[in-house]
Coordinates of C-alpha atoms in Angstrom, one line a residue:
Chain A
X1 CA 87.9 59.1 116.9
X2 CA 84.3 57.8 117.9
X3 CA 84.1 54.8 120.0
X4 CA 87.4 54.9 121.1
X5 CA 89.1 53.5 124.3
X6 CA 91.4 56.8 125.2
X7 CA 94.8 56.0 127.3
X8 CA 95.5 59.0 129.5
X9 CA 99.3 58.1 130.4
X10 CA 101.0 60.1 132.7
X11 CA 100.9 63.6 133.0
X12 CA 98.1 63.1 130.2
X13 CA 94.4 64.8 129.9
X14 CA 91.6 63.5 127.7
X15 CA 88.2 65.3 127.5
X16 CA 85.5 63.9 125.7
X17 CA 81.7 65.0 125.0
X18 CA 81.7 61.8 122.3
X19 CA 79.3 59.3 124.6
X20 CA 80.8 56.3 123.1
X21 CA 84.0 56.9 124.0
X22 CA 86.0 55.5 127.0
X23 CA 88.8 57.0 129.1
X24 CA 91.5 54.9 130.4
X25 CA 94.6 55.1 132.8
X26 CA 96.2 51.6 133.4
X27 CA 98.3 51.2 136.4
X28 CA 98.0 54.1 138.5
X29 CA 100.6 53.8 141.6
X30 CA 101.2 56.7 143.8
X31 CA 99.7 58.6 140.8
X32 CA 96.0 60.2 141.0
X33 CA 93.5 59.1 137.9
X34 CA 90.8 62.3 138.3
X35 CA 87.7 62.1 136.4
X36 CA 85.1 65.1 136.6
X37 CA 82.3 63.8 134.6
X38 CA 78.5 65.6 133.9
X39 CA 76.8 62.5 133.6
X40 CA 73.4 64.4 131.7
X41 CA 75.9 66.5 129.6
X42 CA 77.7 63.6 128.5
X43 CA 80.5 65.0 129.1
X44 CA 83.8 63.3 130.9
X45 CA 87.6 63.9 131.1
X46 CA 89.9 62.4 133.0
X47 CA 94.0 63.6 134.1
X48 CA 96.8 61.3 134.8
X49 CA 98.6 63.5 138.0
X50 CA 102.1 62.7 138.8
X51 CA 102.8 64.8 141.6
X52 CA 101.1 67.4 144.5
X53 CA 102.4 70.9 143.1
X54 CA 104.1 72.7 140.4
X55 CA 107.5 73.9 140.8
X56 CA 107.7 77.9 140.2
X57 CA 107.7 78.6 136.8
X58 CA 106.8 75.9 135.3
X59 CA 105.4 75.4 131.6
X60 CA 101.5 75.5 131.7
X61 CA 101.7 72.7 129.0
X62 CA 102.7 70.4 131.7
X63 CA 99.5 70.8 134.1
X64 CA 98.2 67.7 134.0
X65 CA 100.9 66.3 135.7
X66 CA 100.4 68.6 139.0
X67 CA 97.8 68.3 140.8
X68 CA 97.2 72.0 141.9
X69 CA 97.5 72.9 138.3
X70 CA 95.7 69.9 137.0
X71 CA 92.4 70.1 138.4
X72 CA 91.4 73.9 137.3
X73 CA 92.5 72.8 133.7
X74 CA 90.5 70.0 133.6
X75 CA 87.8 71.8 135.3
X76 CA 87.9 74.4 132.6
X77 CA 88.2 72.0 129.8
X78 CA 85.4 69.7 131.2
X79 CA 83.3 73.0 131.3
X80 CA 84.4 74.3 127.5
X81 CA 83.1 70.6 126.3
X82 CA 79.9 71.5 127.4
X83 CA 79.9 70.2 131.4
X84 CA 77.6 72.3 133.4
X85 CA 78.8 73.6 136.6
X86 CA 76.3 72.7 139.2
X87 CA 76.4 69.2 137.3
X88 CA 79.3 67.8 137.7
X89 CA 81.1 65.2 139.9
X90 CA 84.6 64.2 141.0
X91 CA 86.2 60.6 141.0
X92 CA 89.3 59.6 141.9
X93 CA 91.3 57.0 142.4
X94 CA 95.7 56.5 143.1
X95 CA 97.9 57.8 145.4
X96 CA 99.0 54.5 146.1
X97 CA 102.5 53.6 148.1
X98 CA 103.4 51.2 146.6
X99 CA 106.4 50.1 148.0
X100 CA 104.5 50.5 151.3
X101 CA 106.7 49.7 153.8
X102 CA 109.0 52.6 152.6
X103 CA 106.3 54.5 156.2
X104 CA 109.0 56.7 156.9
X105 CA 110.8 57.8 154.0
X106 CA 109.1 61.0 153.3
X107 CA 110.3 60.8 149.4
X108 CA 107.9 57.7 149.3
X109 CA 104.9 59.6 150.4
X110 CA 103.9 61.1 147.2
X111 CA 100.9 58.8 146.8
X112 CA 99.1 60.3 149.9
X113 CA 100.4 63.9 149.1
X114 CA 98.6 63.7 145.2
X115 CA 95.5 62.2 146.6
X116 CA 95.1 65.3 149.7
X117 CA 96.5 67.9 147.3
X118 CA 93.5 66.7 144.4
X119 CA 91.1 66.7 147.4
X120 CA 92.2 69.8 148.1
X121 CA 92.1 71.8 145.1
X122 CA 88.9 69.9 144.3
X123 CA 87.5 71.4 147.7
X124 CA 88.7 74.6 146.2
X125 CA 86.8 74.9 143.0
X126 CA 83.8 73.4 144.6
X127 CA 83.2 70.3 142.7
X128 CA 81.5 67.8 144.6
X129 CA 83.3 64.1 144.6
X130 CA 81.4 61.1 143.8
X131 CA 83.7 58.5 145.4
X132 CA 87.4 57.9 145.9
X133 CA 89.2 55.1 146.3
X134 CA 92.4 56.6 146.8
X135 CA 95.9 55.5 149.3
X136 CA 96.7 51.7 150.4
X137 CA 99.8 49.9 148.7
X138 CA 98.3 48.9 145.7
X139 CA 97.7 49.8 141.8
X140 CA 94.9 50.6 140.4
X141 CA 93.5 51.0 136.6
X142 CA 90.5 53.6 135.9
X143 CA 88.1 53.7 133.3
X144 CA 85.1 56.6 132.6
X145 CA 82.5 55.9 130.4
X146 CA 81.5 59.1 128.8
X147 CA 78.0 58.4 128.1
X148 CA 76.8 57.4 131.5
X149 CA 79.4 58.7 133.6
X150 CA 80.1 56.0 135.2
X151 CA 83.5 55.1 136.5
X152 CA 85.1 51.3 137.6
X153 CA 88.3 50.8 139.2
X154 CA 90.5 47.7 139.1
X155 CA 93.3 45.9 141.3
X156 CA 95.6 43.8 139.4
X157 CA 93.7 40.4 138.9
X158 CA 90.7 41.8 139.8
X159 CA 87.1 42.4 138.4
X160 CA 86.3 46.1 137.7
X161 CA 84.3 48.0 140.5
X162 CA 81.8 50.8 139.8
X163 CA 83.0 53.7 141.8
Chain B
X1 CA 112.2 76.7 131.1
X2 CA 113.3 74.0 128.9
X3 CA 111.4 71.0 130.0
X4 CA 113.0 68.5 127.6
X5 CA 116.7 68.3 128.4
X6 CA 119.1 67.3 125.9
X7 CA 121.9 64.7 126.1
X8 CA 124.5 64.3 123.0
X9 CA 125.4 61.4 121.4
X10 CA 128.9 61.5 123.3
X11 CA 127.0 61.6 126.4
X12 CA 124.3 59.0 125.9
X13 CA 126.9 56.1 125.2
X14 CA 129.2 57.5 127.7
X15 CA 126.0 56.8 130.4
X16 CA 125.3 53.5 128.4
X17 CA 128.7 52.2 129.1
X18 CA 128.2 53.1 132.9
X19 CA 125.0 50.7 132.4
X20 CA 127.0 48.1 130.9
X21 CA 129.5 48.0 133.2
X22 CA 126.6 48.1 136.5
X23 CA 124.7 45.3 134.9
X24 CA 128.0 43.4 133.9
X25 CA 128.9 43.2 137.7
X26 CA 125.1 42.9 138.7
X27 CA 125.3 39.4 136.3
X28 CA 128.6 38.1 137.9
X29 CA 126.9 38.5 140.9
X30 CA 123.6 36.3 140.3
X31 CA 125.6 34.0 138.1
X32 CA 127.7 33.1 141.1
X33 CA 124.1 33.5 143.6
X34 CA 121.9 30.5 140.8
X35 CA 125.5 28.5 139.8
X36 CA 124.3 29.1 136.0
X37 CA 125.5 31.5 133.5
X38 CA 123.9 34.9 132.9
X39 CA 123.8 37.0 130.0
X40 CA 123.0 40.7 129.8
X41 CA 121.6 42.7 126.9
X42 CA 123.2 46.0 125.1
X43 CA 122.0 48.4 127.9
X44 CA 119.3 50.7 126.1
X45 CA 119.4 54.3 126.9
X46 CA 116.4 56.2 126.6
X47 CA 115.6 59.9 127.2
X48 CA 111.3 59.4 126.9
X49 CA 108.9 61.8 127.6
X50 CA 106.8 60.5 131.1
X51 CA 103.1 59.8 129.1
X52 CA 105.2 56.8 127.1
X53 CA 108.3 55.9 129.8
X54 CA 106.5 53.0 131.2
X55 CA 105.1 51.5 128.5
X56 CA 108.6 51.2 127.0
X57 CA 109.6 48.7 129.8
X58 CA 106.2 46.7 129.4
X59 CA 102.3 46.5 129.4
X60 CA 100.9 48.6 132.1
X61 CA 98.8 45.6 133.4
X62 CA 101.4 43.0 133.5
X63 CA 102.1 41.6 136.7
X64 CA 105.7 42.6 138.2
X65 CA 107.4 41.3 141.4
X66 CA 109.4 44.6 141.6
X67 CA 112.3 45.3 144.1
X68 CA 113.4 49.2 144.0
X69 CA 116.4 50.6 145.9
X70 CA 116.0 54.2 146.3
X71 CA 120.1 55.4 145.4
X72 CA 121.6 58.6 147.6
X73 CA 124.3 60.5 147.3
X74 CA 126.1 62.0 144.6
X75 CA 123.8 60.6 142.0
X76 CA 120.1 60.6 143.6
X77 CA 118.6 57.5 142.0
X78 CA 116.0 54.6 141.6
X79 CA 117.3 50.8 140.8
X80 CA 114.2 48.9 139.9
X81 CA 114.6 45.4 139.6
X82 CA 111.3 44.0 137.5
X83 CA 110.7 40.1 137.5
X84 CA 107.9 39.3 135.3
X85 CA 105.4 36.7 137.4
X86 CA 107.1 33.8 135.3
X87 CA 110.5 34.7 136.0
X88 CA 110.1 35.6 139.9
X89 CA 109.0 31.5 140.2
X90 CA 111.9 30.5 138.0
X91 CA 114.3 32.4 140.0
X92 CA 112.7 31.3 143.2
X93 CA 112.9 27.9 142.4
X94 CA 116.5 27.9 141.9
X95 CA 116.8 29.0 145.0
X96 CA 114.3 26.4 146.9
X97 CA 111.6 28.7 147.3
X98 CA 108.0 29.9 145.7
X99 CA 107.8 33.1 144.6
X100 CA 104.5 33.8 146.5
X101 CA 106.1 33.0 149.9
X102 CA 106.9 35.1 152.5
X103 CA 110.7 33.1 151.8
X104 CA 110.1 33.8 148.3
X105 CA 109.7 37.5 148.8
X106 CA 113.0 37.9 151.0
X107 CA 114.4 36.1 148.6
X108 CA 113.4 38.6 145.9
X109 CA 114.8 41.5 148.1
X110 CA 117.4 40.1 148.9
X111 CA 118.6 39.3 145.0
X112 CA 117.9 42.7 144.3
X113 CA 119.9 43.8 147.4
X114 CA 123.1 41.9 145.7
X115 CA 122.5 43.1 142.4
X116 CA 122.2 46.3 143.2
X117 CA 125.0 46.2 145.4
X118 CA 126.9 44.9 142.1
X119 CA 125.6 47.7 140.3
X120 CA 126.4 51.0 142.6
X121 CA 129.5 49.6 143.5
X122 CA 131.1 49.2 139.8
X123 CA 129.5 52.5 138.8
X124 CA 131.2 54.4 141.9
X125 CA 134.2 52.5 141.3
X126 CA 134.3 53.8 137.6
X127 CA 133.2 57.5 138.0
X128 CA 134.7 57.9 141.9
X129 CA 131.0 59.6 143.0
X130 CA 129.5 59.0 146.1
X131 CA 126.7 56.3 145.6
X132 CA 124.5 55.1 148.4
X133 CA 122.1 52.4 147.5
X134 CA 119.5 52.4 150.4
X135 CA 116.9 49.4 151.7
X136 CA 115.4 47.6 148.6
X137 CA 111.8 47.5 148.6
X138 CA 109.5 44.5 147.3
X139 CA 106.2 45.2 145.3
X140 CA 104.1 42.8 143.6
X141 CA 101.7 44.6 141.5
X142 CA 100.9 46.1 138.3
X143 CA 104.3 47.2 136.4
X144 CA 102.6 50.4 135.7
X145 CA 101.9 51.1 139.3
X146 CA 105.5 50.3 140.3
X147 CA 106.7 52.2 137.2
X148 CA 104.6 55.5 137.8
X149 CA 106.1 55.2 141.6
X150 CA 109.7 55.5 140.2
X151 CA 109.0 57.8 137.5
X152 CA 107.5 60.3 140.4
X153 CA 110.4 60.1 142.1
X154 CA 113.0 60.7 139.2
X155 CA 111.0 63.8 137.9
X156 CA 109.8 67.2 139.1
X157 CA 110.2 70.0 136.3
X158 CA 111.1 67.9 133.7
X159 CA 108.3 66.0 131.4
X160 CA 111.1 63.7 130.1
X161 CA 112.8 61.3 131.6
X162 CA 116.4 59.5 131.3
X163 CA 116.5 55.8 131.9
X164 CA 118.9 53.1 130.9
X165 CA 117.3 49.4 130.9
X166 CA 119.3 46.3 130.5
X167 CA 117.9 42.9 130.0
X168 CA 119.2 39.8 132.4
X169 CA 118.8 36.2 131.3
X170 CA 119.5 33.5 133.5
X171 CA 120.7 30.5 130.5
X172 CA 119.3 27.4 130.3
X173 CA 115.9 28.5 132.2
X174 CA 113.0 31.1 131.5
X175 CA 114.0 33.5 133.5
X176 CA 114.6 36.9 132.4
X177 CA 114.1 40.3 133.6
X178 CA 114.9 43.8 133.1
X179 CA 117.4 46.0 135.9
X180 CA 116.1 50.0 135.5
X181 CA 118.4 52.8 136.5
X182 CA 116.4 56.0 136.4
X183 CA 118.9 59.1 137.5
X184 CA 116.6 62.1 139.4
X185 CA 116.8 64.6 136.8
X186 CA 119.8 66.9 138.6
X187 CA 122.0 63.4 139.1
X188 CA 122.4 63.6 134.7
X189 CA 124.9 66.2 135.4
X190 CA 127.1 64.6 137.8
X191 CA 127.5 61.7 136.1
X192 CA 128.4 63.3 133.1
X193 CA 130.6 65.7 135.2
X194 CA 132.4 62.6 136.6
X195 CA 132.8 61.1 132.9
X196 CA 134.9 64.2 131.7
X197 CA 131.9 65.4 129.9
X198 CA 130.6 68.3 131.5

């Protein structure tokens, strides 16, 4: 699978030490797209998170979708590819509302809660974050570049932006 | 814990027909709204795992005017109302607006407020369950986006998720669009309990 363009869908991981590889998530909404990348290593994964925590109990093959379970698994796998601890770096991007006028409905404030519960757990585990771009009312697509570590955002109809 | 839940074949049409018979009232309803026939589509059911749910509706970068009315009661729910670009202006137009106004976008809700109306209304009247459609809400984005919005919503345990998708056509324009009902994952059971079937 070398030069590949990876789609991380929801509740989806990817972790790649393959520099020409690319890792994708398309339309993130209220959902977080994490990277953790160790730009020397060449080394970059990235998790699709759905929501802030796991309910009690739940199966550890569905990590990537919670964000307090998410980001040590990535962390670990990110690490098992060969990422080196003091070396690596955090983006982020989601956590949107997107049907932002929805202010008060507590349901609807699942974008804000993924984005402070990622921050959070990333706080945690002591991995320093690049950049976010994370909350306002609008979609976002990610994509990493494994070999440079580099990471662009994009609005719908807009150009990418390096993050 | 089982995170796939399974639904018969008994129970899958038995939800389809309470699709049908939503989106059949939810057509009568905008036919009589544009003055032009409106046709629906065999209601698909679909029990998906999340990673491929939202690419089953469309590309993840396609742009949606999307109107979702968060469902209380005995059946906690999203109705999610997707107009591609081309069929929002359509639509609009039939109704002496653009799509991109701020007339347009009231507009937009305010179909979906009647549809969905339609749609709760036949479905309570079939199963006698408490159904409360709430405020729709209008976003114009990226169908992913507005899709990974629901599917948060519908799912907490589960990695799966139910949802039944019909398609509406408006005849003799371009104008077609699909009407989403995503169940939370504990309304299933209800439903089904309300159909005999549980």
């Amino acid at each position: 699978m070398s030069g590949a363009r990876h789609m991380v869908r929801m509740a989806e991981q990817v972790v790649s030490s393959d520099p020409t590889d690319m890792l994708v998530s398309l339309g993130l909404g209220s959902c977080i797209g994490l990277a953790i990348v160790d730009e020397g290593a060449r080394v970059a994964g990235l998790v699709h998170i759905v929501l802030p925590k796991a309910p009690a109990g739940v199966n550890g093959a569905l990590a990537p979708k919670f964000a307090d379970l998410a980001v040590p698994k990535l962390l670990e796998d990110v690490m098992a590819a060969g990422g080196r601890s003091g070396n690596l770096r955090a983006v982020l991007c989601g956590g949107a509302h997107m049907f932002g006028n929805a202010g008060t409905n507590p349901i609807m404030q699942i974008g804000s809660r993924n984005a402070a519960a990622t921050m959070e757990m990333l706080q945690k585990l002591r991995i320093r974050v690049r950049a976010h771009d994370t909350g306002g009312s609008s979609g976002r697509s990610i994509e990493v570049r494994v070999a440079t570590g580099e990471v662009y955002v994009r609005g719908v109809g807009q150009q990418p932006r390096q993050l | 814990m089982s995170a796939v839940p399974r639904y018969n074949a008994l129970e899958l049409s038995a939800v389809q027909e309470i699709a049908n018979i939503g989106a059949g009232s939810a057509a009568t309803a905008l036919s009589l709204l544009v003055g032009r026939p409106v046709d629906i589509g065999v209601p698909a059911v679909e029990l998906v795992s999340l990673a491929v749910a939202s690419e089953r509706i469309g590309p993840a970068e396609a742009r949606v005017a999307a109107v979702l009315t968060p469902v209380k009661g005995d059946v906690p729910a999203s109705l999610l109302l997707a107009f591609p670009d081309d069929a929002a202006a359509v639509l609009c137009g039939l109704l002496g607006t653009t799509a991109d106004s701020d007339m347009g976008r009231s507009c937009l809700q305010e179909i979906g407020n009647i549809l969905t109306g339609s749609y709760t209304t036949a479905i309570a009247g079939m199963t006698g369950l408490a159904i409360e459609p709430e405020p729709p809400l209008l976003a114009v984005d990226m169908l992913g986006s507005v899709m990974d919005a629901v599917l948060s919503l519908a799912v907490e345990a589960a990695d799966s998720v139910l949802f039944l998708q019909t398609a509406i056509r408006i005849e003799g324009v371009e104008c077609s669009f699909g009407f989403l009902f995503v169940p939370s994952e504990n309304a299933i059971p209800a439903l089904l309990a309300a159909l005999g079937l549980a």
